[in-house]
Coordinates of C-alpha atoms in Angstrom, one line a residue:
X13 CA 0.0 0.0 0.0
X14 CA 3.2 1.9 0.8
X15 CA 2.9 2.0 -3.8
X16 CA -0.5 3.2 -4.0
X17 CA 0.9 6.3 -1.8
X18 CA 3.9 7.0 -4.1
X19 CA 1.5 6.6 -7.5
X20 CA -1.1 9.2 -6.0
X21 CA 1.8 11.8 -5.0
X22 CA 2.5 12.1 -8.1
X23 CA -0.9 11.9 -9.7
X24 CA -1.4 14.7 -7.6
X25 CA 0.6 17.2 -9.6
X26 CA -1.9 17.0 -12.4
X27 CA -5.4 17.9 -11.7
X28 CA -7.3 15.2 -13.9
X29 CA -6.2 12.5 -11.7
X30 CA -8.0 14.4 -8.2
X31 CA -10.7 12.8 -9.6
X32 CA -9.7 9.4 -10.1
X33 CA -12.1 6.6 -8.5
X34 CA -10.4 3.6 -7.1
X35 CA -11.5 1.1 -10.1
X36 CA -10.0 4.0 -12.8
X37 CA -6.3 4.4 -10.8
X38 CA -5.9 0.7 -10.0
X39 CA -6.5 0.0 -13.9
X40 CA -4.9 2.6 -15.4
X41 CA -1.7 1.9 -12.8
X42 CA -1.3 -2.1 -14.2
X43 CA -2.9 -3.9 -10.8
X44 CA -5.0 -6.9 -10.8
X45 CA -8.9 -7.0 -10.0
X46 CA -7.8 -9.2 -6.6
X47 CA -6.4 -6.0 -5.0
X48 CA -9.9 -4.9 -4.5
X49 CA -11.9 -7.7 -4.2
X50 CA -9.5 -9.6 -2.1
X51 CA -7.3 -7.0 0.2
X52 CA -8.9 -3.4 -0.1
X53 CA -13.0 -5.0 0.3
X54 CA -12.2 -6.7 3.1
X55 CA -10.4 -4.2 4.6
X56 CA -12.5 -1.2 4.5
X57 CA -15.6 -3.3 4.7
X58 CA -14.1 -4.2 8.5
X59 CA -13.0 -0.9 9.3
X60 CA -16.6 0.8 8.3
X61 CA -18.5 -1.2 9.1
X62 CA -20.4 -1.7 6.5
X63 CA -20.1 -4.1 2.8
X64 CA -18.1 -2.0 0.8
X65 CA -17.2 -4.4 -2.1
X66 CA -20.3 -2.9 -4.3
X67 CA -19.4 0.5 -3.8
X68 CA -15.9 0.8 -3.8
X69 CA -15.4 0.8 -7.3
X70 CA -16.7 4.6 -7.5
X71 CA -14.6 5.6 -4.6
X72 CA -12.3 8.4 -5.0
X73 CA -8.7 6.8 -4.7
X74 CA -7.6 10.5 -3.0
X75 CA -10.0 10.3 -0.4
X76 CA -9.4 6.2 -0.1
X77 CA -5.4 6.8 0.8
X78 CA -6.7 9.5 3.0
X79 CA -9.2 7.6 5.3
X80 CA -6.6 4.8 5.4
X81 CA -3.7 7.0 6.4
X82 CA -6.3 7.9 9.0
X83 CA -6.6 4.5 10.1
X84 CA -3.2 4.4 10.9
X85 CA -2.8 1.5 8.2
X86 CA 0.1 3.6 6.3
X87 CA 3.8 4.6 7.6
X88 CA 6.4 2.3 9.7
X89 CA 6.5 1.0 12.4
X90 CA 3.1 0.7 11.5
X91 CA 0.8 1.1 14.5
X92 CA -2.4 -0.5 15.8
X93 CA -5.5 1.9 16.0
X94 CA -7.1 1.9 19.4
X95 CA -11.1 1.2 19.2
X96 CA -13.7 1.1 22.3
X97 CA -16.3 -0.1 23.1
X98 CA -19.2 1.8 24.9
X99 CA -20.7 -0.3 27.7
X100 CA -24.4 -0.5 27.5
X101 CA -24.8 0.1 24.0
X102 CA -25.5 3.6 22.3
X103 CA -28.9 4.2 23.9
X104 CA -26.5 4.7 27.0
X105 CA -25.1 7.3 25.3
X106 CA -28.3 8.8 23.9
X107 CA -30.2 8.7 27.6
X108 CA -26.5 10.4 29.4
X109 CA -26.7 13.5 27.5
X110 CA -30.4 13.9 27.8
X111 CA -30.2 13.7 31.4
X112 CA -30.4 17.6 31.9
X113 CA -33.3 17.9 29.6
X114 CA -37.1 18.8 31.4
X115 CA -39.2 16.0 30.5
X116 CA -41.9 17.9 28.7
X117 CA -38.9 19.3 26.4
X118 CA -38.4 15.6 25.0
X119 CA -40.6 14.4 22.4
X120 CA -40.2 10.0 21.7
X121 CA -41.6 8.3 19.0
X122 CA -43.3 11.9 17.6
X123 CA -43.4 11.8 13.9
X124 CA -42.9 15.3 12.3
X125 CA -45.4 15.8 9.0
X126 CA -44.0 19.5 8.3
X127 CA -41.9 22.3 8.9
X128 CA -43.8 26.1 8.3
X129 CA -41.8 29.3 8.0
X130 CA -43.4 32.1 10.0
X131 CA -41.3 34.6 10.2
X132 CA -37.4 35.2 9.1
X133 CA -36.1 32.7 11.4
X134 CA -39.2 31.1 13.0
X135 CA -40.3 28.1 12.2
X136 CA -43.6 25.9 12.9
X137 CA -43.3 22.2 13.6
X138 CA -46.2 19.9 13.1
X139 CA -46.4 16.6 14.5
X140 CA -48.6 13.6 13.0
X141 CA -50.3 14.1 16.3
X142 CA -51.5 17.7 15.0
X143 CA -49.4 19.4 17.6
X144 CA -47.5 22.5 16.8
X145 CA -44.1 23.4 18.4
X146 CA -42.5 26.8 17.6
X147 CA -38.4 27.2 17.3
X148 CA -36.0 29.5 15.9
X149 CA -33.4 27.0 14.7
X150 CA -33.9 23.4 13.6
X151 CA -31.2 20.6 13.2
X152 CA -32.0 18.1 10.8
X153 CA -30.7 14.4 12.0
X154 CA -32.0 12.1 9.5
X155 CA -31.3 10.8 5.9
X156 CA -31.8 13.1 2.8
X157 CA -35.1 12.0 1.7
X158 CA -37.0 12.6 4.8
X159 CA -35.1 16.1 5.0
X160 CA -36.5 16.9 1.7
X161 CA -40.0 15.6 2.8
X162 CA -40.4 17.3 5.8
X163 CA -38.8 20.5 4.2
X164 CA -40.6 20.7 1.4
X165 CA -41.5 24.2 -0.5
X166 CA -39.2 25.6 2.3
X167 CA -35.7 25.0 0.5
X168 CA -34.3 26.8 -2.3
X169 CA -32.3 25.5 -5.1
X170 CA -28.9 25.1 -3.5
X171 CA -29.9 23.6 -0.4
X172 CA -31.8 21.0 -2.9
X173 CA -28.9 20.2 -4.6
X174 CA -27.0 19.7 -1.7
X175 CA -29.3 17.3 0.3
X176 CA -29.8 15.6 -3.1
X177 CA -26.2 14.4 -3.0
X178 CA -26.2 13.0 0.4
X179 CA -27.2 9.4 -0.9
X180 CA -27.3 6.7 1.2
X181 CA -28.0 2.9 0.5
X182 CA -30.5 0.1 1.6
X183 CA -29.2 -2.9 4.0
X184 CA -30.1 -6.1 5.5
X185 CA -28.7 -7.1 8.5
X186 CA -29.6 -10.5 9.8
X187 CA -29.3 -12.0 13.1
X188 CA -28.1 -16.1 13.3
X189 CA -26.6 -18.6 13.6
X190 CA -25.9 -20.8 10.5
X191 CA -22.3 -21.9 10.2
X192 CA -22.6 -21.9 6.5
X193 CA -22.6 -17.9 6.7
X194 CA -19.7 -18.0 8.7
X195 CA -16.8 -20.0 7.6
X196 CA -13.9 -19.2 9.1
X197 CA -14.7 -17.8 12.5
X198 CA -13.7 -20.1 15.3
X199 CA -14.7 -19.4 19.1
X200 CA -14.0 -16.1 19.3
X201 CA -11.4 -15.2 16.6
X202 CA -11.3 -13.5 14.1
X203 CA -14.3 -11.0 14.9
X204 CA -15.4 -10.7 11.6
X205 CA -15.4 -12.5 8.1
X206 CA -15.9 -11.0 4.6
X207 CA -16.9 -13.4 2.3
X208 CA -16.8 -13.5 -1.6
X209 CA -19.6 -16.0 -3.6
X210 CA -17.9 -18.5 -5.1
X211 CA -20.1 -18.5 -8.0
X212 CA -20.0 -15.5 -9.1
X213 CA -16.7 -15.6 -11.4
X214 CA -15.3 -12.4 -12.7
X215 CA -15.5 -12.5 -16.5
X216 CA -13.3 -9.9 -17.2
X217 CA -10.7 -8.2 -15.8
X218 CA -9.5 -3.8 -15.8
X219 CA -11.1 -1.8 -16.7
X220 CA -14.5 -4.3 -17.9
X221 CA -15.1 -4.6 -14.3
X222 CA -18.2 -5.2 -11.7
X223 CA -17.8 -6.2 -8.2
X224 CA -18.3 -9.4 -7.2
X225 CA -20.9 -10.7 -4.7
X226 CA -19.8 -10.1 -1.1
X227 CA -20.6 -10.3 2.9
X228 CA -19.5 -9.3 6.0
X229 CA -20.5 -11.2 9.1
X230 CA -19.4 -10.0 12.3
X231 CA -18.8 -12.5 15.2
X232 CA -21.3 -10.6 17.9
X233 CA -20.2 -13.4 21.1
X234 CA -16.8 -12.1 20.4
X235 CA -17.5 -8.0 20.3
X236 CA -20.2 -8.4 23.3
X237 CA -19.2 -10.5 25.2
X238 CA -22.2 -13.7 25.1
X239 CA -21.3 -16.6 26.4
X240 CA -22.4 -18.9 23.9
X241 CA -23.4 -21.5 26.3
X242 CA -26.3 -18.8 26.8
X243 CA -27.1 -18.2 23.3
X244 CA -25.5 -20.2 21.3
X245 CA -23.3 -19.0 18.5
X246 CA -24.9 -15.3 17.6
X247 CA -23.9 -13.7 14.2
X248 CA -24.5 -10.6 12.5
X249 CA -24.7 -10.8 8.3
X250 CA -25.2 -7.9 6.1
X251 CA -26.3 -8.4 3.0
X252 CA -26.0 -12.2 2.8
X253 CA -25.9 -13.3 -0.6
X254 CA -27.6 -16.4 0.6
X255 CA -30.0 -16.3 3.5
X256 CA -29.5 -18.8 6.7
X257 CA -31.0 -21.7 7.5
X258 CA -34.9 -20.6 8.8
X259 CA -34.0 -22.9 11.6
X260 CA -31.0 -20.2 12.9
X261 CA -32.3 -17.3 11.3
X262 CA -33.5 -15.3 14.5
X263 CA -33.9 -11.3 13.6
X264 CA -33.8 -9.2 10.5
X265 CA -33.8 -5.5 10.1
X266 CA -33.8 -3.2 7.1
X267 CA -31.6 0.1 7.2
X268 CA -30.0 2.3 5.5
X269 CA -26.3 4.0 5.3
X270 CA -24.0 6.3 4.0
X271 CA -23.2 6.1 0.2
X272 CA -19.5 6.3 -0.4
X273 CA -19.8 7.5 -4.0
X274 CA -18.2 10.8 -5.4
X275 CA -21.8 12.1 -5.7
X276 CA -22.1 11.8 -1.7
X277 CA -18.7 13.4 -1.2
X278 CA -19.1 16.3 -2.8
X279 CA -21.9 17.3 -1.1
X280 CA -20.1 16.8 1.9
X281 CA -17.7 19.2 1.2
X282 CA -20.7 21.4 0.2
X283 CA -22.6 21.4 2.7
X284 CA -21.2 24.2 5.2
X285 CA -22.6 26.4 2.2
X286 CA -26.3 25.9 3.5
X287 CA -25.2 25.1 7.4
X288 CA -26.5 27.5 10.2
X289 CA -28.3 29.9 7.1
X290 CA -32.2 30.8 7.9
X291 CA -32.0 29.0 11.1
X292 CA -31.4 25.7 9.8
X293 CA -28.7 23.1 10.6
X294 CA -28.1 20.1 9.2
X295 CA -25.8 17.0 10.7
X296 CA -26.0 13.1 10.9
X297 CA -23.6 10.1 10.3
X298 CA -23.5 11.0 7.0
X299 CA -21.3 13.7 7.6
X300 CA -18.5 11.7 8.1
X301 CA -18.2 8.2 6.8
X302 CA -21.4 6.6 8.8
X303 CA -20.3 6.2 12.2
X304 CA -22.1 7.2 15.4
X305 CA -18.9 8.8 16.4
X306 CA -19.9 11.1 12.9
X307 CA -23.3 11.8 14.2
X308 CA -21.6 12.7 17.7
X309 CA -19.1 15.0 16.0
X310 CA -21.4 16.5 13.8
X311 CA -23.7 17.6 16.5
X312 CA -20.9 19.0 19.0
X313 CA -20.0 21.3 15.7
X314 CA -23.5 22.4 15.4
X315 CA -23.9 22.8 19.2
X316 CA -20.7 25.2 19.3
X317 CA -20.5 26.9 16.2
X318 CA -24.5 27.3 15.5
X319 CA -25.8 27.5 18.8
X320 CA -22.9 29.0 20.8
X321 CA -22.2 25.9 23.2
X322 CA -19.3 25.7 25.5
X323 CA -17.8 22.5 26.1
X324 CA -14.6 21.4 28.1
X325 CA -13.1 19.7 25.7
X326 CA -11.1 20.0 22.3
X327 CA -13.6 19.0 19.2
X328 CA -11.8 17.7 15.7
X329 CA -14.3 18.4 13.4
X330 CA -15.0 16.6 10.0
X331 CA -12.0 17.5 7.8
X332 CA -13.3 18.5 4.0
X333 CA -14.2 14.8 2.2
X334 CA -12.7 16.1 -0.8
X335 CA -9.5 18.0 -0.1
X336 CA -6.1 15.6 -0.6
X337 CA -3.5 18.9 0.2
X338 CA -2.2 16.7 2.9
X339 CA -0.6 13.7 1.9
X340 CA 0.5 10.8 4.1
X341 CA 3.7 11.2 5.3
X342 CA 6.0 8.1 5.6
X343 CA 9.8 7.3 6.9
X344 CA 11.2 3.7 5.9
X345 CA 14.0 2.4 7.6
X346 CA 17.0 0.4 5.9
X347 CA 14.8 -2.7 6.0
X348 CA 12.0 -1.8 4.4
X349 CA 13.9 0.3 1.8
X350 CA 15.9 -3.4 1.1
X351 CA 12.1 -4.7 0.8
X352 CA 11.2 -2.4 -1.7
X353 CA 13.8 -2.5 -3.7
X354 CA 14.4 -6.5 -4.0
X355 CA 10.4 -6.2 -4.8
X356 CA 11.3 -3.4 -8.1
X357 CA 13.7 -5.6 -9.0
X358 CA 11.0 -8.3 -9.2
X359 CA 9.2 -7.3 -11.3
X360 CA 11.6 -5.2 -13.9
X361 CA 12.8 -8.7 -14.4
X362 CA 9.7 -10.4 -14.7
X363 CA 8.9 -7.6 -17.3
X364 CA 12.3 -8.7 -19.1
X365 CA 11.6 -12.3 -19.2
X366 CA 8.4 -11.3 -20.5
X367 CA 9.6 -9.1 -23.4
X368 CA 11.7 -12.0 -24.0
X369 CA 9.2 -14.6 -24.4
X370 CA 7.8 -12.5 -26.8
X371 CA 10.9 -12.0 -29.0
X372 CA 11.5 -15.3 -28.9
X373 CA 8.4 -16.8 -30.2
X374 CA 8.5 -13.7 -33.0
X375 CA 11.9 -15.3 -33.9
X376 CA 10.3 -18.6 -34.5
X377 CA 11.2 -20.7 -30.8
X378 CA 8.7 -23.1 -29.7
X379 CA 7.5 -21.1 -27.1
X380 CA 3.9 -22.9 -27.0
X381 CA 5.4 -26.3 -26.8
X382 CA 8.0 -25.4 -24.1
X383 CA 4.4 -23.4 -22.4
X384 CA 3.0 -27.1 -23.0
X385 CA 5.7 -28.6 -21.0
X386 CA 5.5 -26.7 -18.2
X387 CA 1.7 -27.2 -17.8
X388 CA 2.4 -30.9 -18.0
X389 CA 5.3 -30.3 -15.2
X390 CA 3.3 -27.9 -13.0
X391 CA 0.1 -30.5 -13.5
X392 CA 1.4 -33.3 -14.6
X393 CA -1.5 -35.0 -12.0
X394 CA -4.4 -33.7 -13.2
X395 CA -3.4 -34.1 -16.6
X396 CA -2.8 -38.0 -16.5
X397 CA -5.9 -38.3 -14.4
X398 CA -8.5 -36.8 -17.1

C-alpha cells in the first residue's frame, strides 16, 4: 500500500487524476482485480462497518489513501488503532446527554409531518399528532429524503442540490446462527469475516469490471461478550448473498447507510454552504463516513458553532471529504527500503523475461510447446488423471 501512496503523489501534480475513482487508478496503474476484491474490500468493509465491495469501485482513490492514512494503516512502524467499546450500547449514550433535559422538552416516537416558515427565522413544527411546536433553529438528524420531505416548499435550489447528494444505500442485517454464513470464524477469533460468492466468477478483468458478490459477518459473542453457552453462536450478516438456515435465522432489520460515492462526497464538502443559514442546521452520520462517532461530531460542531455551546473539551471536526493537500507522510528504515527494492527488481525482471518470451516466439522458438511442458510439469497429475 506503501505503492498506492507514491503513484497518487505524483498523480497529484496534475489535476485530472484528483478525480480518479479507485476502479480507474488501480486500472490505469497495471494492478490486478484481486487487490480490490480480495485485500482493499475486506479491509475497509471491517473498518466501516459496512459491505463495501459494491461500492468501492466509484470511490475516489484520493480520499481512499486518506481515510486509510487515517486508520493508521500507512507509515512504519506501523501502528495499531485503538477502538472502544461503549458499555451499554448507544442508547447509553443517547439517555446520558439527555439527562439535563425537562421532560416535557423531549418528544419519543413523535413523527414530524412538516416544517412552516413564519417569520425570518421562525419556524412551525407539526407533529402527525397535529401538535404544533415553535423554534428558531432546527437541526435536521436524519437521511436526505426525509429532509427533503419534511422541508418541502421551504428549501431553495442550493440547499436542494446539496441534500440531493447525500445518498445513502438500503441494508439487511440479519441476526443467526448458520455456520454456512460463517466459515472461518472459530470461538471467538477472528471477529469478523468477509466473504466472496464462489459462484459469481469475474469475466473480465480492468477496466470491464463489476464487483463481485460479497458479505460481511461480524462475530457478535466475540464483540459483546455472550457466552455462547447462553445463546449459542450469535452472528451478524449484512447483505448475505444467501439467506440462513430458517432454523437459525432469528432477527432481521432493514436500514440504511452512508453512500461512499463521489456524488455523496461532494456534497459533503458542500454542505457548510447551507449550514446555520435561515435557522437551519443540518448533521447526521452521513457527515462523516457513517459512524455514530460522525453523528456525535457533527452535532458537537453544530452545538458550538450554530448555537454558541461551550464545552470542556477539544472537538476535531470533520476535515473536508474532498481535499487531498495533505498527503501521508512516511519514513522507511533500511529494511523496508531493502524490501522495496528487492520487490522493483522483481518485477523489472519479470517484465524482461516477458519481453523475451515475446521476441522469442516472434523469432520462431517453440515457445507454446515449451508453455506445454511446463503445464504438464506444474500439473502433470491432473493431466494423467483426465
Amino acid at each position: 500500500m506503501d505503492i498506492l501512496i507514491d503513484k497518487r503523489r505524483s498523480h497529484d501534480k496534475t489535476n485530472v487524476q484528483q478525480s480518479l475513482s479507485t476502479h480507474k487508478f488501480l486500472s490505469k496503474e497495471g494492478y490486478s482485480r484481486s487487490l480490490c476484491d480480495e485485500y482493499l474490500a475486506p479491509l475497509l468493509s471491517t473498518l466501516w462497518g459496512t459491505n463495501i465491495g459494491r461500492l468501492l469501485p466509484h470511490f475516489p482513490m484520493t480520499t481512499l489513501i486518506r481515510s486509510l492514512c487515517d486508520h493508521q494503516l500507512f507509515g512504519t512502524p506501523r501502528t495499531t488503532p485503538d477502538f472502544r467499546r461503549i458499555d451499554g450500547g448507544t442508547s447509553h449514550v443517547v439517555q446520558t446527554m439527555a439527562r439535563g433535559f425537562s421532560p416535557e422538552n423531549v418528544h419519543l416516537n413523535t413523527s414530524v409531518r412538516e416544517i412552516v416558515r413564519v417569520g425570518k427565522r421562525q419556524y412551525s413544527i407539526f407533529t402527525a399528532d397535529g401538535r404544533g411546536l415553535h423554534f428558531d433553529h432546527i437541526v435536521f438528524a436524519v437521511d436526505n429524503d426525509e429532509i427533503l420531505k419534511i422541508l418541502g416548499s421551504n428549501i431553495d435550489t442550493e440547499e436542494m442540490e446539496i441534500i440531493q447528494g447525500l445518498k445513502t444505500t438500503n441494508n439487511i442485517a440479519v441476526l443467526h446462527s448458520d455456520p454456512f454464513l460463517a466459515p472461518n470464524i472459530h470461538g471467538s477469533w477472528p471477529t469478523n469475516n468477509y466473504t466472496l460468492d464462489l459462484t459469481d466468477h469475474p469475466q473480465h478483468d480492468f477496466p470491464a469490471w463489476a464487483p463481485r458478490k460479497s458479505s460481511l459477518t461480524y462475530n457478535v459473542n466475540s464483540l459483546q461478550d455472550i457466552p455462547t453457552c447462553l445463546f449459542d453462536r450469535l452472528y451478524i450478516t449484512l447483505n448475505p448473498f444467501t439467506p440462513p438456515h430458517p432454523r437459525f435465522a432469528h432477527r432481521i432489520w432493514e436500514y440504511t447507510d452512508l453512500e461512499l460515492s463521489t456524488v455523496s462526497l461532494q456534497a459533503q464538502s458542500r454542505l457548510p454552504l447551507i449550514q446555520n443559514k435561515r435557522g437551519l442546521s443540518y448533521g447526521f452520520r452521513w457527515t462523516g463516513r457513517g459512524f455514530l462517532e460522525d453523528a456525535v461530531t457533527s452535532g458537537l460542531e453544530m452545538a458550538i458553532e450554530h448555537l454558541g455551546a461551550q464545552v470542556p473539551f477539544e472537538v476535531q471536526y470533520h476535515p473536508d471529504p474532498m481535499c487531498s493537500s495533505k498527503s501521508p507522510s512516511i519514513e522507511l528504515g533500511l529494511k523496508d527500503h531493502l524490501v522495496r527494492t528487492a520487490l522493483c527488481l522483481a518485477r523489472v525482471y519479470a517484465l524482461v523475461f516477458q519481453i523475451s518470451w515475446i521476441l522469442l516466439g516472434a523469432l520462431g522458438f517453440p515457445v507454446s510447446r515449451v508453455e506445454t511442458m511446463f503445464e504438464w510439469m506444474l500439473g502433470g497429475d491432473r493431466m494423467l488423471k483426465s
